Short mmCIF file of C-alpha atoms in Angstrom, two decimals:
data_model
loop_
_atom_site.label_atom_id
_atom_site.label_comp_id
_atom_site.label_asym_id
_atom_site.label_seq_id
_atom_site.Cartn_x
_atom_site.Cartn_y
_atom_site.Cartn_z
CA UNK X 13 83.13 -38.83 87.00
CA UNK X 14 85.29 -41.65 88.55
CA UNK X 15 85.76 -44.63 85.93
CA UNK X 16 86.95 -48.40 85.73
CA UNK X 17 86.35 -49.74 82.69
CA UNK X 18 87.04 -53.60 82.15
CA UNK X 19 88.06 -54.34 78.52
CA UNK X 20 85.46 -56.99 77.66
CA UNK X 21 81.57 -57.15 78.52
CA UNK X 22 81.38 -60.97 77.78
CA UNK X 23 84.26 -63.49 77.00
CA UNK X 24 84.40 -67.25 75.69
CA UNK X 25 86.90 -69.08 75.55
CA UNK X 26 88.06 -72.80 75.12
CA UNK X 27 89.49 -74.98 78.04
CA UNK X 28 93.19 -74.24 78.40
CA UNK X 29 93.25 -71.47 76.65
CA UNK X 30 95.27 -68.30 78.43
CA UNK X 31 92.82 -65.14 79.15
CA UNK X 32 93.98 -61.83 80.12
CA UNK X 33 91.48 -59.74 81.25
CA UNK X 34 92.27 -55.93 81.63
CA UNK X 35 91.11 -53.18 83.89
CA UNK X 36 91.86 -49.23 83.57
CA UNK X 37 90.85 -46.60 86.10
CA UNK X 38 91.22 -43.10 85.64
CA UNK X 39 91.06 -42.01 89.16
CA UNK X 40 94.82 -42.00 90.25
CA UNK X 41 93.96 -44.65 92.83
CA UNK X 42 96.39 -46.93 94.53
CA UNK X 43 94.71 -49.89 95.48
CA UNK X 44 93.35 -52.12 92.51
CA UNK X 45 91.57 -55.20 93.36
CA UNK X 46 90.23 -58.14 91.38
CA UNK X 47 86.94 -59.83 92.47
CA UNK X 48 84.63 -62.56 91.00
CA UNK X 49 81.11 -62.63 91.61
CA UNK X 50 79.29 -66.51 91.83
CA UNK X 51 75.42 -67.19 92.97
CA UNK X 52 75.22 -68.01 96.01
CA UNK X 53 79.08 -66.78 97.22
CA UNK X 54 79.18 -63.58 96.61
CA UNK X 55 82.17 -61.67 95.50
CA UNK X 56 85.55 -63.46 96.35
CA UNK X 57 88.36 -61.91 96.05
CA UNK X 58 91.23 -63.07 94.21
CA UNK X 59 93.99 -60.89 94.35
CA UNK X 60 95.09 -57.12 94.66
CA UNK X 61 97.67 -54.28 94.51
CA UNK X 62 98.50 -51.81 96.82
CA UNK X 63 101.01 -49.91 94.22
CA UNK X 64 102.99 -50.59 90.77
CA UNK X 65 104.12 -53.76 90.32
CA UNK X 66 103.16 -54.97 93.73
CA UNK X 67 100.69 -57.95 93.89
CA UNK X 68 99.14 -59.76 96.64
CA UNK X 69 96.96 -62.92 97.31
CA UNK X 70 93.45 -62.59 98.11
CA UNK X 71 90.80 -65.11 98.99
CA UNK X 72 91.14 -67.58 96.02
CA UNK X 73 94.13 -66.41 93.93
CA UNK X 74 94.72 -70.36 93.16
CA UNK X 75 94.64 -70.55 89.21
CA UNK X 76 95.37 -66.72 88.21
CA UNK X 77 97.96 -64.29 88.22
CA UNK X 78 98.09 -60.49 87.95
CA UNK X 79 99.87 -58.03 86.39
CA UNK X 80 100.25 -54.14 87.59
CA UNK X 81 103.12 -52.50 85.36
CA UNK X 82 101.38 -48.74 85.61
CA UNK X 83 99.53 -47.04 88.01
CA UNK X 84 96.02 -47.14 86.17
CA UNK X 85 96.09 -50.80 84.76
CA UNK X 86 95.72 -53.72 86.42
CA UNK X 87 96.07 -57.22 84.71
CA UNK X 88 93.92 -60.72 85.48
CA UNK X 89 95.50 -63.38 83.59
CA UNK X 90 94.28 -66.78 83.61
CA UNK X 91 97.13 -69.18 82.74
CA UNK X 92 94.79 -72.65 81.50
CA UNK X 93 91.37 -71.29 81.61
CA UNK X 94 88.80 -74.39 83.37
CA UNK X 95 85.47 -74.65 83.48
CA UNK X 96 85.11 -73.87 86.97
CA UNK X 97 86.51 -70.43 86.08
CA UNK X 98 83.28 -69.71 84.51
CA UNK X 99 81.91 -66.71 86.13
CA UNK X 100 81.63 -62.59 86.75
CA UNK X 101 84.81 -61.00 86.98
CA UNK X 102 84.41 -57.54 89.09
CA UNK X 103 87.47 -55.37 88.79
CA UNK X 104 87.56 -52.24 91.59
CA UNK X 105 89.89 -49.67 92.85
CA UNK X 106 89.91 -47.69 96.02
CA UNK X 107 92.28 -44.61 96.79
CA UNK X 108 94.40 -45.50 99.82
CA UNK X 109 92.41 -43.35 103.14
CA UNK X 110 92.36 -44.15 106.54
CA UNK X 111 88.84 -45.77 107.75
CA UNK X 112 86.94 -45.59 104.37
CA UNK X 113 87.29 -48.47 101.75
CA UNK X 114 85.53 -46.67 99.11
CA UNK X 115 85.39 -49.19 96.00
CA UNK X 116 85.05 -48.16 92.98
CA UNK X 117 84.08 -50.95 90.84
CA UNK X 118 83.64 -51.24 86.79
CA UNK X 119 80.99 -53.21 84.94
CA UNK X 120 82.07 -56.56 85.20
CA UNK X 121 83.21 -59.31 82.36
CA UNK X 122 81.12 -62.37 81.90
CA UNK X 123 83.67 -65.18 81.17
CA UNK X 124 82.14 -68.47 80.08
CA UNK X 125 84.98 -71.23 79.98
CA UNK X 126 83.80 -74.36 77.27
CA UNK N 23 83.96 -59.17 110.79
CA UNK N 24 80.84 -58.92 112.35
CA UNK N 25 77.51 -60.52 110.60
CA UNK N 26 74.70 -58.70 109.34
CA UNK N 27 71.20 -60.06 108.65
CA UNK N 28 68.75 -58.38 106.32
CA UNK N 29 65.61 -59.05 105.12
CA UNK N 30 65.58 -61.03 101.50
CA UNK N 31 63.11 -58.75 99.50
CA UNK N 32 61.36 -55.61 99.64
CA UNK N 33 58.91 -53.42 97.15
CA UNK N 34 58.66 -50.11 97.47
CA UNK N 35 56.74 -47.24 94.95
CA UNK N 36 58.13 -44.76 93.21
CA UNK N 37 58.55 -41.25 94.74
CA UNK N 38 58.31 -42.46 98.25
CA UNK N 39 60.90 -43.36 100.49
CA UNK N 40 62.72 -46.73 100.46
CA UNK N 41 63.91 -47.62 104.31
CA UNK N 42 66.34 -50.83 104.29
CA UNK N 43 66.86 -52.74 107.75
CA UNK N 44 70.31 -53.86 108.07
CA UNK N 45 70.74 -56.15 112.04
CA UNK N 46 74.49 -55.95 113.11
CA UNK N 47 74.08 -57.10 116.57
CA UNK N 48 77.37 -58.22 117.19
CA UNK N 49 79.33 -55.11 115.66
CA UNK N 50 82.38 -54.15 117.88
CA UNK N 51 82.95 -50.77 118.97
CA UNK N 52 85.70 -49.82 115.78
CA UNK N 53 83.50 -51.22 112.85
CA UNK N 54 81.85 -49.36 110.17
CA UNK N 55 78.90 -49.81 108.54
CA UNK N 56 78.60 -49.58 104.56
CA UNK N 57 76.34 -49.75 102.32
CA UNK N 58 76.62 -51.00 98.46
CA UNK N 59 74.21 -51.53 95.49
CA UNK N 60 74.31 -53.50 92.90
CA UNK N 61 72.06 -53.14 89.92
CA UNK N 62 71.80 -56.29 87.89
CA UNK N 63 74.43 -56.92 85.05
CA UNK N 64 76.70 -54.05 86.77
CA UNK N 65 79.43 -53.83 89.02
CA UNK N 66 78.53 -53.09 93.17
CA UNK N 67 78.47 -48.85 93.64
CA UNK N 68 79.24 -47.77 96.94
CA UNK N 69 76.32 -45.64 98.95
CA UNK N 70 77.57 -44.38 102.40
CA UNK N 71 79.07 -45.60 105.57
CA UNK N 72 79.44 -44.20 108.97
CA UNK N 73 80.70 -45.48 112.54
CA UNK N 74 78.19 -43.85 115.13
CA UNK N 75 76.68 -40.58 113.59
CA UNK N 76 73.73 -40.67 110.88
CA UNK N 77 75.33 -39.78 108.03
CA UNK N 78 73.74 -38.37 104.63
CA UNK N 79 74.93 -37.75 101.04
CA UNK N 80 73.34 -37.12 97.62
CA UNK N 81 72.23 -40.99 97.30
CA UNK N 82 70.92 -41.86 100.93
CA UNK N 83 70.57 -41.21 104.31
CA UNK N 84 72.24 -43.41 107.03
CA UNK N 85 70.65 -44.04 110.39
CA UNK N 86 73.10 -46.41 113.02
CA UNK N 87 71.03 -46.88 116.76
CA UNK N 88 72.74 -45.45 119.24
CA UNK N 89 73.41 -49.43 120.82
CA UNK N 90 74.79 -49.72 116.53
CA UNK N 91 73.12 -52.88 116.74
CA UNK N 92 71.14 -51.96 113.66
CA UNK N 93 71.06 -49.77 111.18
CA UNK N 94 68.89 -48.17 108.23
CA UNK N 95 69.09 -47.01 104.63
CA UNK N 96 67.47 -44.29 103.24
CA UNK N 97 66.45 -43.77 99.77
CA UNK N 98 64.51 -40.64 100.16
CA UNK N 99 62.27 -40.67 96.86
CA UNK N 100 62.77 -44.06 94.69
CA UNK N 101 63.28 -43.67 91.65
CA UNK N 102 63.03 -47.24 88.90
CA UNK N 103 66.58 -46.83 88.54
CA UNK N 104 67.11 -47.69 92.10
CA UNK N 105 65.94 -51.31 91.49
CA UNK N 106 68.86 -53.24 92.51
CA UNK N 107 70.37 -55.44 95.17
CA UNK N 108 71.40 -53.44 98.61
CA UNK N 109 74.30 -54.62 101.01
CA UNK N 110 74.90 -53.77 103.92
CA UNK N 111 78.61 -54.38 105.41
CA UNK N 112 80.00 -54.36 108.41
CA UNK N 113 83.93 -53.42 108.19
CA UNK N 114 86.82 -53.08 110.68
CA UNK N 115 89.46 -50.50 110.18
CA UNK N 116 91.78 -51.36 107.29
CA UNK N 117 94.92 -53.01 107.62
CA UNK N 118 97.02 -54.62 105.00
CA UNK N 119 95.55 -57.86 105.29
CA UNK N 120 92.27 -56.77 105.36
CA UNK N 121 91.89 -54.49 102.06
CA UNK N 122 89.44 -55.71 99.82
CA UNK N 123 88.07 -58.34 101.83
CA UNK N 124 84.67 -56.81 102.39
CA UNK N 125 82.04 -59.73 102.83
CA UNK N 126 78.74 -59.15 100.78
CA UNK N 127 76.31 -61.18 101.84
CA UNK N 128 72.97 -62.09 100.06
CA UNK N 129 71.43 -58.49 100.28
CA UNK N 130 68.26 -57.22 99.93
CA UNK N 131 66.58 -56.84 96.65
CA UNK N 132 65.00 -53.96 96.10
CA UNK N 133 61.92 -53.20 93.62
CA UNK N 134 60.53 -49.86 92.82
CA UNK N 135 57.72 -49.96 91.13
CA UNK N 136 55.60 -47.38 89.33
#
């Protein structure tokens, strides 16, 4: 069965702090994407890949950064964690076919920023 | 992307079948319509999409109008476990901006009940 599995269920950590957060799929896909998921906004996405060490800006990228070094593992780092970081972290991936944008999503991390 | 209205809440009982409304009145001609889940404390899981056909797979059954100004869901025979929160989406072909960017909206919640 198709997998993404995000490396932590719940984080907390301290203002300023730097938090990676990690996602692995086992799926061979291409296209890795990181989302976060707020009441009331819905999921927002902050950046994706489209291949190995390729990277670009999604809807609110302002604050993270991203790492992709191999195929299956795709990085969300958080430089100075801030409160208003505090949220549901959704990491997906989707294999690259014309006209069906088939996301595969894992279970989430709950980051709460102090 | 075009908009899609659907209603806030619905109940249905177990063992019968679950039929989400999903208005897209404004969809152009090239969009698709998907459908997500999201069960609480987990990640969105993709259902089905199509463009102008019904389409059906193991989860759910996807009716589109024939104008595609609307569009329903399927759940054949609810189980509990399909308790969750159902999106539908309205998508234009991918392009390299575009990947990712699907727009969940507020969804309908979904209750099965014994």
């Amino acid at each position: 069965d198709v997998k993404v599995t995000q490396s932590s269920r719940y984080l907390v950590k301290r203002t300023g702090e730097k938090v990676f957060l990690e996602c692995v799929q086992d799926m061979d896909h291409e296209n890795m994407f990181w989302y976060r998921q707020d009441p009331g906004l819905g999921l927002r996405l902050i950046y994706f890949s489209y291949d190995v060490k390729m990277k670009e800006k999604g809807d609110i990228p302002e604050g993270y950064s991203v790492s992709r070094e191999k195929k299956e593992r795709f990085s969300l780092i958080l430089e100075s964690a801030s409160t208003n970081q505090t949220s549901m972290y959704l990491c997906a991936s989707s294999p690259t076919q014309e006209n069906n944008e088939k996301l595969f999503f894992g279970s989430g991390t709950q980051l709460s920023v102090l | 992307d075009a908009k899609t209205t659907q209603p806030p809440s619905m109940d249905c009982a177990e063992g019968r079948a679950a039929n989400l409304p999903c208005n897209h009145s404004t969809i152009s001609g090239n969009e698709y319509v998907y459908w997500y889940r999201q069960i609480h404390s987990q990640g969105p899981q993709y259902i089905i999409h199509g463009l102008k056909n019904n389409e059906t797979n193991e989860m759910a059954s996807l009716i589109i109008t024939e104008d595609r100004k609307s569009s329903t869901l399927i759940l054949p025979h609810a189980t509990l476990r399909d308790t969750a929160v159902y999106y539908c989406i309205v998508r234009a072909p991918l392009t390299t901006d575009s990947w990712g960017k699907l727009q969940f909206g507020a969804g309908t919640q979904v209750v099965v009940t014994p």
